[in-house]
Short mmCIF file of N, CA and C in Angstrom, two decimals:
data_model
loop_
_atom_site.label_atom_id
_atom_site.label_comp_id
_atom_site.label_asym_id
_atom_site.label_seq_id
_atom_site.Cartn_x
_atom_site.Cartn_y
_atom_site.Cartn_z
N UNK A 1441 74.02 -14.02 -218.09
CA UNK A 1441 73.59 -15.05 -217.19
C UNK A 1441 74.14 -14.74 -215.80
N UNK A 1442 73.56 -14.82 -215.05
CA UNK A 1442 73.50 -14.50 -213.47
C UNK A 1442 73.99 -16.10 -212.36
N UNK A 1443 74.82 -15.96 -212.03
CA UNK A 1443 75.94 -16.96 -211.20
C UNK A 1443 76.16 -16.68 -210.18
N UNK A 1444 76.21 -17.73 -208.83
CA UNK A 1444 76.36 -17.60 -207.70
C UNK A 1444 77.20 -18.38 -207.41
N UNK A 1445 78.58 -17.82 -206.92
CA UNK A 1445 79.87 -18.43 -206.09
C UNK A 1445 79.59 -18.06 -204.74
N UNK A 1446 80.00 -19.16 -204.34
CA UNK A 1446 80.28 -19.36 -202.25
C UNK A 1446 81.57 -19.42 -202.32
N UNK A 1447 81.95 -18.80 -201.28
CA UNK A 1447 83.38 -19.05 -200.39
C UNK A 1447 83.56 -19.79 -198.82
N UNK A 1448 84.15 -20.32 -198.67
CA UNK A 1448 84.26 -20.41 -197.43
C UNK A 1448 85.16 -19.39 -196.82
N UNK A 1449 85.32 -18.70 -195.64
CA UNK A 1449 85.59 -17.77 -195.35
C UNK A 1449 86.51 -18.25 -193.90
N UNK A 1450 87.71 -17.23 -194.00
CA UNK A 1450 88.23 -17.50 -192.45
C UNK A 1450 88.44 -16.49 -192.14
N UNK A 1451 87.95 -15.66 -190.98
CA UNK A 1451 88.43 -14.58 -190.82
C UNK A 1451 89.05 -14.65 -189.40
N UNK A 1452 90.26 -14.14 -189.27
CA UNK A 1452 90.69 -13.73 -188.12
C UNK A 1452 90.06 -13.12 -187.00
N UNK A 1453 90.04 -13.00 -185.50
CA UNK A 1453 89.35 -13.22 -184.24
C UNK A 1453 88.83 -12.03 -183.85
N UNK A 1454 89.34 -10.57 -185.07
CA UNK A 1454 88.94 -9.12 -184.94
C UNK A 1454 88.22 -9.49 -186.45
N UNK A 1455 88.29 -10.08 -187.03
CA UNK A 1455 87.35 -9.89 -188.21
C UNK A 1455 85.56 -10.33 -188.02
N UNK A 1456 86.16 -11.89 -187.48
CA UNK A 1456 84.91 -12.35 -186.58
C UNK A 1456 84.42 -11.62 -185.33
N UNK A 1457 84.95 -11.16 -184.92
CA UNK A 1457 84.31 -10.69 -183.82
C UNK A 1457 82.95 -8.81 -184.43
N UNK A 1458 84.21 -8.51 -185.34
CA UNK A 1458 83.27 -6.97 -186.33
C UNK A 1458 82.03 -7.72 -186.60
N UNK A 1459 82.11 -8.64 -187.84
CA UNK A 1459 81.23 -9.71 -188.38
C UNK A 1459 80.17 -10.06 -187.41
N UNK A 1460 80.36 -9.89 -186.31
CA UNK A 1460 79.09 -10.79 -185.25
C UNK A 1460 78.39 -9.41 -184.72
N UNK A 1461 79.21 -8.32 -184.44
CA UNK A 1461 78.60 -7.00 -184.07
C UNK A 1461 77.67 -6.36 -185.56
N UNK A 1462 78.44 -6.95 -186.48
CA UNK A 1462 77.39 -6.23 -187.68
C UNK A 1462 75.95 -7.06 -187.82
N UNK A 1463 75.85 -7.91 -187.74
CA UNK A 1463 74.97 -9.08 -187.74
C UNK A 1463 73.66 -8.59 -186.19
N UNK A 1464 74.56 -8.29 -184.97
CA UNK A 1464 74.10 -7.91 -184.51
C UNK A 1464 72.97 -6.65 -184.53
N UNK A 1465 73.86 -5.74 -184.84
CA UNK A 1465 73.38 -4.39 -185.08
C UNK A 1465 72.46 -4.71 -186.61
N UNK A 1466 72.42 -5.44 -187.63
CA UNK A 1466 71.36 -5.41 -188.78
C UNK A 1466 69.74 -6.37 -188.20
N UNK A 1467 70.01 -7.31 -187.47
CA UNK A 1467 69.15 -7.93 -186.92
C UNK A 1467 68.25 -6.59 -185.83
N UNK A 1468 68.65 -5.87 -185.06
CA UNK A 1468 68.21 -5.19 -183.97
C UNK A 1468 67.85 -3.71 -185.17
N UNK A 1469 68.47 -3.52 -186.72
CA UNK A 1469 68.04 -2.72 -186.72
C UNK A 1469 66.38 -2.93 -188.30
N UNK A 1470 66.69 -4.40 -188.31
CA UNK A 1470 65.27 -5.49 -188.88
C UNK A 1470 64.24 -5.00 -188.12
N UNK A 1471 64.33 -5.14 -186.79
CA UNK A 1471 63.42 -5.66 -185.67
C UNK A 1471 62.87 -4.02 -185.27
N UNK A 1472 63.76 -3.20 -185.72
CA UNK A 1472 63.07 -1.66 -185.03
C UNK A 1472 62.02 -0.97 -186.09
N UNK A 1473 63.22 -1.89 -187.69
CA UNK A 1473 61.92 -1.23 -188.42
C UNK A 1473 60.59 -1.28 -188.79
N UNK A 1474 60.87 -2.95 -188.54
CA UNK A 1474 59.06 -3.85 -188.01
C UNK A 1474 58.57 -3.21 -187.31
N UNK A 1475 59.31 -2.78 -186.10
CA UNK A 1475 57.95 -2.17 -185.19
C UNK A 1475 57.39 -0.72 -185.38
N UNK A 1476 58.47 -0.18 -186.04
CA UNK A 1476 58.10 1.08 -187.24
C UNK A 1476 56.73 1.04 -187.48
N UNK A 1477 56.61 0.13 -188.43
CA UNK A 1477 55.65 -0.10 -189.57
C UNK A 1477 54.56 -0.64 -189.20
N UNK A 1478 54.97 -1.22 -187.83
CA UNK A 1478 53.44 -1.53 -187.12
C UNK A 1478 53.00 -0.57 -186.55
N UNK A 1479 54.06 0.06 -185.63
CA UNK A 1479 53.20 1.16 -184.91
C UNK A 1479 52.40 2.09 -185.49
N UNK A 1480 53.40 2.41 -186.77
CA UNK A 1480 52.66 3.92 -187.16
C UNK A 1480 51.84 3.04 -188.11
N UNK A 1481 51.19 1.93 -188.59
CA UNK A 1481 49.74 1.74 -189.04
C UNK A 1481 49.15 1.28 -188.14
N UNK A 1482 49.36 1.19 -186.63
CA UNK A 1482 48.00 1.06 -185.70
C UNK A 1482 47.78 2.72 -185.19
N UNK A 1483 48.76 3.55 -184.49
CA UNK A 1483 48.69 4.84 -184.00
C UNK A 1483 47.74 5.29 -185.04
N UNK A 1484 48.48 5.37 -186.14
CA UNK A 1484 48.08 6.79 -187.67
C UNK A 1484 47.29 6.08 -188.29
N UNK A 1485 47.83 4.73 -188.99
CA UNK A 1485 46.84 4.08 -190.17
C UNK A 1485 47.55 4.52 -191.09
N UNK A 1486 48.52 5.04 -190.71
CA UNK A 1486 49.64 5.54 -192.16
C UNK A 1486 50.75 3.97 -192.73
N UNK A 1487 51.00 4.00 -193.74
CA UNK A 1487 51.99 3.15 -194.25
C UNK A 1487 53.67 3.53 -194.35
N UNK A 1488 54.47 2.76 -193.65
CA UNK A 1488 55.48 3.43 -193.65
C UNK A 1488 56.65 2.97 -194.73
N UNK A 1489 57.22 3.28 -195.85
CA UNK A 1489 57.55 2.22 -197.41
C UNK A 1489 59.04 2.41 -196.60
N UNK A 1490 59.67 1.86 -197.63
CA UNK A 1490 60.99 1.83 -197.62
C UNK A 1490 62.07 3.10 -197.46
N UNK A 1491 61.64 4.35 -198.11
CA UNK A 1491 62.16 5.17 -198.98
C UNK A 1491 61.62 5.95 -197.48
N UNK A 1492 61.31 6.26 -196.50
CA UNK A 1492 60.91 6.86 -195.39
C UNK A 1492 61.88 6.48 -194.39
N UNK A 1493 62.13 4.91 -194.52
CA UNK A 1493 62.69 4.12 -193.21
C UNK A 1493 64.29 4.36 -193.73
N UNK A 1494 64.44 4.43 -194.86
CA UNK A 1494 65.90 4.47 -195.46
C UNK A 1494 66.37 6.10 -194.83
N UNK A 1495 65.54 7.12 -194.60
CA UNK A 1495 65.88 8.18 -194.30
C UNK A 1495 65.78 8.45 -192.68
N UNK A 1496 64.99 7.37 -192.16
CA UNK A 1496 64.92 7.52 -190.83
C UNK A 1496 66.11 6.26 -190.36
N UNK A 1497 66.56 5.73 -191.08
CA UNK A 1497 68.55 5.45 -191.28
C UNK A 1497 69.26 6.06 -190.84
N UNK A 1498 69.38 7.19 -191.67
CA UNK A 1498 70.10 8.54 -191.69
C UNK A 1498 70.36 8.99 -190.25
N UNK A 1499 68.87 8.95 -189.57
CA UNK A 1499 69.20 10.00 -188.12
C UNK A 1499 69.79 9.38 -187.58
N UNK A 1500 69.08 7.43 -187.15
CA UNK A 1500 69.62 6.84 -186.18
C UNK A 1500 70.91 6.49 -186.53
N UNK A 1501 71.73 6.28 -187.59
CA UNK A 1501 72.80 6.40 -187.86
C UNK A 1501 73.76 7.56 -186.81
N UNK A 1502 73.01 8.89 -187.24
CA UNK A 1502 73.89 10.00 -186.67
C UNK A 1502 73.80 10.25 -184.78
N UNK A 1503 73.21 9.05 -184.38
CA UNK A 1503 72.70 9.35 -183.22
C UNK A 1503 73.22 7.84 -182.05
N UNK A 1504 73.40 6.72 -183.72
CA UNK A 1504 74.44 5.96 -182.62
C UNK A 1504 75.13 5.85 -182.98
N UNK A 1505 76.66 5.84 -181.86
CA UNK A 1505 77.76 5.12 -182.78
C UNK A 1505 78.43 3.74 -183.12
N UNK A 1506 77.26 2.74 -182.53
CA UNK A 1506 77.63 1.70 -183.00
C UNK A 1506 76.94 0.71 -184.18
N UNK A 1507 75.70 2.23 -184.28
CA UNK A 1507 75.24 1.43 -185.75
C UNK A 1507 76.28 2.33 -186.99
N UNK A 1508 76.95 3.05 -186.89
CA UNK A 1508 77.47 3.93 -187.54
C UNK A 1508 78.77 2.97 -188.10
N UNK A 1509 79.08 2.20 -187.80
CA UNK A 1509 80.18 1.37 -187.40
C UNK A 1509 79.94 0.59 -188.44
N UNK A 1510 78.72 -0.19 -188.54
CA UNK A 1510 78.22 -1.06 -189.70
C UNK A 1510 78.06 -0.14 -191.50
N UNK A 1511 78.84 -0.87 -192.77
CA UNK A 1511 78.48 0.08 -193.42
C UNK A 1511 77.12 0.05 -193.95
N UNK A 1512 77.09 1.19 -194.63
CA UNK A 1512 75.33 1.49 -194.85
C UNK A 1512 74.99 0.59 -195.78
N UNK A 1513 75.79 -0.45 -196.52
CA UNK A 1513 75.06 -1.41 -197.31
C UNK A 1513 74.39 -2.44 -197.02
N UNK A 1514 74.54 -3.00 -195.84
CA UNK A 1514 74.07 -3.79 -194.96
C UNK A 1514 73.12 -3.39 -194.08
N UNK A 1515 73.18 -2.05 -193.80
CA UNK A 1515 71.89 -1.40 -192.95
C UNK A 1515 70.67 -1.46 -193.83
N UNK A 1516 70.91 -0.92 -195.35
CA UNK A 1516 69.81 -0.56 -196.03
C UNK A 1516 69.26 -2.19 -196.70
N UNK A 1517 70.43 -3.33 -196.65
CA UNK A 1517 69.65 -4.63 -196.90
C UNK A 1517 68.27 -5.27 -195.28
N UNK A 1518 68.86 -5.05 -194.16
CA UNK A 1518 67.78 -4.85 -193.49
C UNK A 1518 66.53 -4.37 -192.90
N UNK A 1519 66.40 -3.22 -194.37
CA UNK A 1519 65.35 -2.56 -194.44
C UNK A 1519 64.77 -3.31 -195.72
N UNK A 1520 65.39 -3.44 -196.56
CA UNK A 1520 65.24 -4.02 -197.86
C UNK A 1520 64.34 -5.44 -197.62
N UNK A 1521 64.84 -5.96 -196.21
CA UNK A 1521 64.15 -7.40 -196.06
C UNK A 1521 62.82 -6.94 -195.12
N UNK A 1522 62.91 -6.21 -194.77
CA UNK A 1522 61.54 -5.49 -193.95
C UNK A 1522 60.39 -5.01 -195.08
N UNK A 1523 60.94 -4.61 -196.02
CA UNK A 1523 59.98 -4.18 -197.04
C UNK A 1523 59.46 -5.26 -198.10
N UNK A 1524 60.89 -5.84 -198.24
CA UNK A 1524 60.41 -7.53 -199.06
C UNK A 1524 59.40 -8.41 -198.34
N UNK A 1525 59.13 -8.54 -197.01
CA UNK A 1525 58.28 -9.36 -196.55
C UNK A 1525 56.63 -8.36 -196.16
N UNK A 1526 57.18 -7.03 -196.07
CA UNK A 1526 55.27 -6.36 -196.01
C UNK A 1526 54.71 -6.58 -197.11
N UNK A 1527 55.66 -6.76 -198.25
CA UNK A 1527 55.22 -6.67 -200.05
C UNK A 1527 54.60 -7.86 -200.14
N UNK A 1528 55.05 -8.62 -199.28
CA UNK A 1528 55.33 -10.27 -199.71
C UNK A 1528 53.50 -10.44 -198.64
N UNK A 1529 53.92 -10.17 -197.97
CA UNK A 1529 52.25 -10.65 -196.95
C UNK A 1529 51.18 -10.02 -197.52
N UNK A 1530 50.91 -8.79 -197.72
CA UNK A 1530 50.26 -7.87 -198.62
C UNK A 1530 49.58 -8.76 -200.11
N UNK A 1531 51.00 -8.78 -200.57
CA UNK A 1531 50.56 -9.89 -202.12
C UNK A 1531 49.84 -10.76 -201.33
N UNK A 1532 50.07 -11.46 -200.43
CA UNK A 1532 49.19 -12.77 -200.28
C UNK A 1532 47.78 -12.48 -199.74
N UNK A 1533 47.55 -11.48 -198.97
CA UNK A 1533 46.48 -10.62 -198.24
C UNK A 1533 45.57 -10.67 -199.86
N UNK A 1534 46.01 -9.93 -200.01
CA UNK A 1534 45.06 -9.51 -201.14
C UNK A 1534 44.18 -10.97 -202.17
N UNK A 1535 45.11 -11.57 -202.18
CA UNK A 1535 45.22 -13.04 -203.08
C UNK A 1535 44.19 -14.14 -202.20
N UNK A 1536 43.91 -13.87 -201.14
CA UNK A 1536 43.08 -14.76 -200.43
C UNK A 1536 43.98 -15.89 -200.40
N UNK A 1537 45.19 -15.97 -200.39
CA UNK A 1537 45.78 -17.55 -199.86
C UNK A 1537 45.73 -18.00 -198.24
N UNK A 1538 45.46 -18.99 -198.30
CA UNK A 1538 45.44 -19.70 -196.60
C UNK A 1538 46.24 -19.17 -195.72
N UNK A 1539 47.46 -19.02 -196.18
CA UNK A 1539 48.37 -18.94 -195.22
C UNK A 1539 49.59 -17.33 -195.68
N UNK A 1540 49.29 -16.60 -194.99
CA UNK A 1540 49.19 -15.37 -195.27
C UNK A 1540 50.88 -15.07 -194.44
N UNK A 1541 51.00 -14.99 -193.47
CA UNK A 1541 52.46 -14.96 -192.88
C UNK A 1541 52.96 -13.81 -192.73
N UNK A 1542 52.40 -12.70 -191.91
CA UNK A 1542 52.62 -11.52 -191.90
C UNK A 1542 54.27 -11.52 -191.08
N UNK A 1543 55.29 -10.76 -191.29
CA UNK A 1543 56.57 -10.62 -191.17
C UNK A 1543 56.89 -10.81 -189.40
N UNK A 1544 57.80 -11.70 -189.30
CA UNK A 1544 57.99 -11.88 -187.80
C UNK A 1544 59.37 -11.03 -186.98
N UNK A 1545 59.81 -10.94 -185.97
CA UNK A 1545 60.19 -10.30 -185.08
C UNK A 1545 61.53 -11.30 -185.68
N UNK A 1546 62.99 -11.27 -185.69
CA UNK A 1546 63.96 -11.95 -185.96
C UNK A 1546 64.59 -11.87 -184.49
N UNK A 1547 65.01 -13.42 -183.71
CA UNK A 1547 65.93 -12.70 -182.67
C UNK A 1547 67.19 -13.11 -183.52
N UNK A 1548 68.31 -12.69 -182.69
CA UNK A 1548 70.01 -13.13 -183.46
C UNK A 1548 70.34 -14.29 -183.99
N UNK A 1549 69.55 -15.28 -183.39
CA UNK A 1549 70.23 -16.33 -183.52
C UNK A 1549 69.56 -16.84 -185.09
N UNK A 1550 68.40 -16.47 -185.44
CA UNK A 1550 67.53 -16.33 -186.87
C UNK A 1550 68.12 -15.38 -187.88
N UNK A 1551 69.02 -14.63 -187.75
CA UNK A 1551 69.43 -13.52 -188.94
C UNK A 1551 70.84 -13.76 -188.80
N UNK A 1552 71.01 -14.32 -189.72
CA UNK A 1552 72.00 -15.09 -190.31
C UNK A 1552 72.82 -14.87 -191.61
N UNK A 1553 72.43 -13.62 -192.08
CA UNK A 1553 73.55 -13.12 -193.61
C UNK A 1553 73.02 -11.81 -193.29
N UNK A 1554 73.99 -11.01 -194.48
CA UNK A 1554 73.83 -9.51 -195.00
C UNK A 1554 74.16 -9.96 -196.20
N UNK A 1555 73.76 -8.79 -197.13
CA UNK A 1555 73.77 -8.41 -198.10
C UNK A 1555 74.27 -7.16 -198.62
N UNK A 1556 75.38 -6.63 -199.62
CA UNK A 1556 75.72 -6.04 -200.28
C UNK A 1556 75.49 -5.85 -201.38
N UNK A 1557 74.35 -5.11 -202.04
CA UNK A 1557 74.16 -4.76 -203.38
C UNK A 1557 74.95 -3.69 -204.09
N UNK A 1558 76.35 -3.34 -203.85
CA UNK A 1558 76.86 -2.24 -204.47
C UNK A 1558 77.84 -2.88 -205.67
N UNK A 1559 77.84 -3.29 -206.73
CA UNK A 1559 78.85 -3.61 -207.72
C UNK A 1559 80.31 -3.33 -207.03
N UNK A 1560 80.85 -4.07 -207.46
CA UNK A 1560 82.05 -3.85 -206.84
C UNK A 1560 83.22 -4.85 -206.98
N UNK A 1561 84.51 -4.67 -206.83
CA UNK A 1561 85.88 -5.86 -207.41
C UNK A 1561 85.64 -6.73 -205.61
N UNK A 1562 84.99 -7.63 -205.09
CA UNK A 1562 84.98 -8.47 -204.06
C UNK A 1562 85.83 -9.55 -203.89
N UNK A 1563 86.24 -10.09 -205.08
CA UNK A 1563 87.31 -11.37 -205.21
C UNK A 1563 88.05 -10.87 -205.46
N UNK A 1564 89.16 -10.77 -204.69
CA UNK A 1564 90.68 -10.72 -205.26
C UNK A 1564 91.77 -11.49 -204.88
N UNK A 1565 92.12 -12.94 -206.11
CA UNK A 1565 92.70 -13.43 -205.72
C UNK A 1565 92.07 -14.69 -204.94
N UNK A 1566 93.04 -15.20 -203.69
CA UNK A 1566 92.30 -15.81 -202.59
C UNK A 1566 91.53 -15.46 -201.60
N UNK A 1567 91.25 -13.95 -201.21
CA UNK A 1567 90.54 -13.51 -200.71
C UNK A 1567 89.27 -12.26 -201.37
N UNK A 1568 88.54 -12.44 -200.49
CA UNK A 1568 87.13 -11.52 -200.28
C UNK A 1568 87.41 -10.18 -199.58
N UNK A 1569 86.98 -9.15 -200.55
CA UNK A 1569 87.13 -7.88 -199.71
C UNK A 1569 85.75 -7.65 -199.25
N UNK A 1570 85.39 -7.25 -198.04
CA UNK A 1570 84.41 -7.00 -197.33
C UNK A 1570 84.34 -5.56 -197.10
N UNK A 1571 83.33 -4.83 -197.85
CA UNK A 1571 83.59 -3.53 -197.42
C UNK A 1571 83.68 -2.60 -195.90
N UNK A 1572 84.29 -2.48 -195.56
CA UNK A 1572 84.73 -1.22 -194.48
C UNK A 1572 85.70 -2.27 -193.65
N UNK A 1573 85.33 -3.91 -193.74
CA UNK A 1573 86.59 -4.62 -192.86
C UNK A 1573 87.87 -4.80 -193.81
N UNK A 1574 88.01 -5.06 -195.03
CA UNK A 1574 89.03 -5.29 -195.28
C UNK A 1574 88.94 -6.84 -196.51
N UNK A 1575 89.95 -7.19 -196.53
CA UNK A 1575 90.42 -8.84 -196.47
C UNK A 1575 90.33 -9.86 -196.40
N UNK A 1576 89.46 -10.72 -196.09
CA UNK A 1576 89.26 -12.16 -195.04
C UNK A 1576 89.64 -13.13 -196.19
N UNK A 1577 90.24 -14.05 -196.10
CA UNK A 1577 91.30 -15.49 -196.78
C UNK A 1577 89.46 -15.94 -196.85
N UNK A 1578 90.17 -16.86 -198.10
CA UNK A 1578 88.67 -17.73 -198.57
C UNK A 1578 89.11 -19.29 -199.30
N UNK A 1579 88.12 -19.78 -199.39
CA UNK A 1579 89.10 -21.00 -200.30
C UNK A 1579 87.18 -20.94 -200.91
N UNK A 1580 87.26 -21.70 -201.56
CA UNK A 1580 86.58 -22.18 -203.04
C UNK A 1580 86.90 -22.13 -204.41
N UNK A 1581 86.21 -21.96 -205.26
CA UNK A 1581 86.37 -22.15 -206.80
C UNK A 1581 86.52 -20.85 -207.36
N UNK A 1582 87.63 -20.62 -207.47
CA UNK A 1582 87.79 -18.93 -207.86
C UNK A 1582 87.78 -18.53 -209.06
N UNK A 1583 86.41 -18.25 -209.37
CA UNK A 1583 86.27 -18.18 -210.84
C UNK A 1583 85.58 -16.52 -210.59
N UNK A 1584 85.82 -16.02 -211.84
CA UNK A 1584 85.73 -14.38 -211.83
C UNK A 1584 85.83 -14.22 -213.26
N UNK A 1585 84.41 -14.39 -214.14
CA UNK A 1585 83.92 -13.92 -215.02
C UNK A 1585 82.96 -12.94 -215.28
N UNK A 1586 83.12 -11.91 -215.49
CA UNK A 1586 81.80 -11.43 -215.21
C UNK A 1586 81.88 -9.98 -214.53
N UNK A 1587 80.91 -9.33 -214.33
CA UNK A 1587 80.73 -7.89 -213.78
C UNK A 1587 80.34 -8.78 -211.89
N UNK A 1588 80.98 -8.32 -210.43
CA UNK A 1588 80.38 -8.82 -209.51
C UNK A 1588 79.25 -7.94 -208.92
N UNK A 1589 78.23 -8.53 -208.75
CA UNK A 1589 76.90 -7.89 -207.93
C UNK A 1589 76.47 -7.47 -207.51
N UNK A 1590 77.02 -8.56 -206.34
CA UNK A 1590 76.36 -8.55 -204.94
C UNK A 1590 77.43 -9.66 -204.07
N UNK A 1591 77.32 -8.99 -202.94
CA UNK A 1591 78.36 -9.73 -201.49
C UNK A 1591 77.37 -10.32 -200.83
N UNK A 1592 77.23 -11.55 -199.98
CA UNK A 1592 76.85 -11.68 -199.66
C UNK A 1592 77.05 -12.91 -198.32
N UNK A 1593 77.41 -12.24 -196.74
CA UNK A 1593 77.95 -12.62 -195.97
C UNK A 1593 77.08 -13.78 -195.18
N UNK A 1594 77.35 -14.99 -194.94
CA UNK A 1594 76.36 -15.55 -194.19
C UNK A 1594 77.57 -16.75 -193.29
N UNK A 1595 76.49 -16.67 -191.97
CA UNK A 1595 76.80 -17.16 -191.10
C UNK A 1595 76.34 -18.53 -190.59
N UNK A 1596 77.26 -19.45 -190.82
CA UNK A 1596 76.56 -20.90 -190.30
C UNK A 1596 76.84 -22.08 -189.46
N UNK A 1597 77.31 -22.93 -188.95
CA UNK A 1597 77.10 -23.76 -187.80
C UNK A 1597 78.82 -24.44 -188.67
N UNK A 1598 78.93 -24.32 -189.75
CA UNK A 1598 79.81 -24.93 -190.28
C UNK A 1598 80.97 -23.58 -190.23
N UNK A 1599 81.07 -22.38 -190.22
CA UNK A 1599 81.58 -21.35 -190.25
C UNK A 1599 80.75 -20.10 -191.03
N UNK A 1600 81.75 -19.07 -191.76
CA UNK A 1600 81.75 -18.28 -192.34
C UNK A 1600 81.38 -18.25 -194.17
N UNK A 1601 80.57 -17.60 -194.54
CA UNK A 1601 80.67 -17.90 -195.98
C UNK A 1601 80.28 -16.61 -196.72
N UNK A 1602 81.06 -16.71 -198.00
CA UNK A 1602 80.58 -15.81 -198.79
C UNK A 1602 79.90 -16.29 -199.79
N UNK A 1603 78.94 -15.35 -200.29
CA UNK A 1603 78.36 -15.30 -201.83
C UNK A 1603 78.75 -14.41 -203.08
N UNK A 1604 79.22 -14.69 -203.73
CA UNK A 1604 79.23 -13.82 -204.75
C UNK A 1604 78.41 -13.51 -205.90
N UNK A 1605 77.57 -12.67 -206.52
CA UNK A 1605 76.35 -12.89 -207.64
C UNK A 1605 77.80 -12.33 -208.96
N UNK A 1606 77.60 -12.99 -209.73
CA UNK A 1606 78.23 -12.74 -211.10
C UNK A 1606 77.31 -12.41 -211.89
N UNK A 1607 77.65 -11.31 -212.92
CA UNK A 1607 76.56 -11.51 -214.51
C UNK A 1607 77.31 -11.33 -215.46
N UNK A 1608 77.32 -12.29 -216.33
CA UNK A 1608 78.29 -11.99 -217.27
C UNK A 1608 77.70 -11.15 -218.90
N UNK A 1609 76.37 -11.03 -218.40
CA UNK A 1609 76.07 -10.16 -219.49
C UNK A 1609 75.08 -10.77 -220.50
N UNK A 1610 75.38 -11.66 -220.54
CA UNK A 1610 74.61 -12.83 -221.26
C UNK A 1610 73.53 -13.24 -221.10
N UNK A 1611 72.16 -13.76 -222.15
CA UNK A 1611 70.97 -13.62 -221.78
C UNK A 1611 70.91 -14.98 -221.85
N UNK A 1612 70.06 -16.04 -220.53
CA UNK A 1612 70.04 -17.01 -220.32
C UNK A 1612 69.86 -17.77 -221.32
N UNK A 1613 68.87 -17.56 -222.00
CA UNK A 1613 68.92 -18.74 -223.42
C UNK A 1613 68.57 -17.71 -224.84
N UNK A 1614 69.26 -18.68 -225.82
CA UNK A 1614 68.69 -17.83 -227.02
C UNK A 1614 67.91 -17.60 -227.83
N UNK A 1615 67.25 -17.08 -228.32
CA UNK A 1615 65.53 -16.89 -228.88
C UNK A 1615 66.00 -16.95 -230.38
N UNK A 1616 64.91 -18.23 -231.03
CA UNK A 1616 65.18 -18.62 -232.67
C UNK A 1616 64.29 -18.30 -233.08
N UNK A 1617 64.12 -18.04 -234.49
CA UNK A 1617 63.28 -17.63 -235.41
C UNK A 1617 62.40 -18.88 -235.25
N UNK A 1618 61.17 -19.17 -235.42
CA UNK A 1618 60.04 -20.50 -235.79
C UNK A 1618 59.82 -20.22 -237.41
N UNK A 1619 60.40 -21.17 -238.08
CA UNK A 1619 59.99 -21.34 -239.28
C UNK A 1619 58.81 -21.95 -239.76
N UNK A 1620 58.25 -22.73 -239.06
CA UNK A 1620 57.29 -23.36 -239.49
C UNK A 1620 56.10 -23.83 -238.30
N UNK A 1621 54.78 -24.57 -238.17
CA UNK A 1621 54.24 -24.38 -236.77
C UNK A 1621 53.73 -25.71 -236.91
N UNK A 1622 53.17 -26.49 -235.60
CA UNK A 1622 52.76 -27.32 -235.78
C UNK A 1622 51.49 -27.89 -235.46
N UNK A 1623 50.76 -28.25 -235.68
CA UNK A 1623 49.20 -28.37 -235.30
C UNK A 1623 49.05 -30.09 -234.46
N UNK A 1624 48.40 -30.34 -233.44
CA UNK A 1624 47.79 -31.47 -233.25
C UNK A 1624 46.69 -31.94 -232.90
N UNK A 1625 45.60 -32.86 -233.34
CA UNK A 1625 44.59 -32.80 -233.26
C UNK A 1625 44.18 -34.23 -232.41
N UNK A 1626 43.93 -33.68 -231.34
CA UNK A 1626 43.64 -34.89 -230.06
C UNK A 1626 42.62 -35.72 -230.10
N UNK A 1627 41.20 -35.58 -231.22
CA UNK A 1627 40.12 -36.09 -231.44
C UNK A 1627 38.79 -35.34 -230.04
N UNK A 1628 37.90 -36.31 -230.20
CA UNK A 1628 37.05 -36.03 -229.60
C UNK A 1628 37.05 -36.62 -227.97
N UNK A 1629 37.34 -37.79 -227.90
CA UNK A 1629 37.33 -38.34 -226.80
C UNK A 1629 38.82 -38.34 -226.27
#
């Protein structure tokens, strides 16, 4: 079964301050890969997937150093959400629904979490390890059953927060044998 813990988060004034440059730099690097994927299907008519943009990562990585700064788990979730919403408009394209919602431009003040999909020990204790920062103090319900997920940093008007995804392995409900079946007969009218 699959579980989601929040933290509230405090991070110190160099932790927050990394935290707002990473946020920064995943939002600006959302917004480059949108225009990726537009350009080169109006220029070419070519489609540009995930598995292209994840490698065109790679360069701009080696070419700035302040996206270099952010770790790559958080870079590749803002590609991850670039590709979740072409998938996502596409499905609906095809489906003839009304309202179709092709993927919009994010400014900063709209991109508001990252994501960490790498398994990993994130709770320890009273605090959250954040990969490449460190540490940050947390308070909530510190429960730690389970294999952890996914990290998941978000930013809100109230402060700092974490997510944690748990699985403890376990399959949501359990499947019984049917011994016997039952018939009902509604009539005619």
């Amino acid at each position: 079964m699959i579980r989601v813990f929040q933290y509230k988060l405090y991070p110190n004034t160099s932790q927050a301050k990394t935290l707002e440059r990473w946020f920064d730099s995943c939002c600006w690097l959302y917004n480059r890969a949108l225009e990726q994927r537009i350009k080169a299907y109006k220029r070419r008519g070519e489609s540009v997937n995930y598995f292209k943009q994840q490698a065109m990562l790679t360069v701009w990585r080696s070419r700035m150093d302040w996206l270099r700064i952010v770790p790559s788990w958080f870079c590749r979730d803002s590609l991850r959400r670039v590709d979740r919403g072409m998938k996502a408009f596409f499905r609906r394209w095809k489906a003839n629904e009304t309202k179709v919602g092709f993927p919009r431009f994010r400014p900063r003040q709209r991109y508001n979490s990252m994501e960490c999909c790498a398994p990993g020990n994130y709770l320890q204790g009273n605090r959250v390890r954040v990969p490449n920062l460190g540490l940050i103090r947390c308070r909530g319900r510190l429960l730690s059953f389970g294999e952890q997920k996914v990290l998941r940093i978000i930013k809100r008007v109230s402060g700092w927060y974490a997510q944690i995804v748990l699985d403890n392995g376990k399959p949501t409900s359990e499947k019984r044998q049917v011994n016997r079946s039952v018939g009902i007969d509604m009539g005619l009218t």
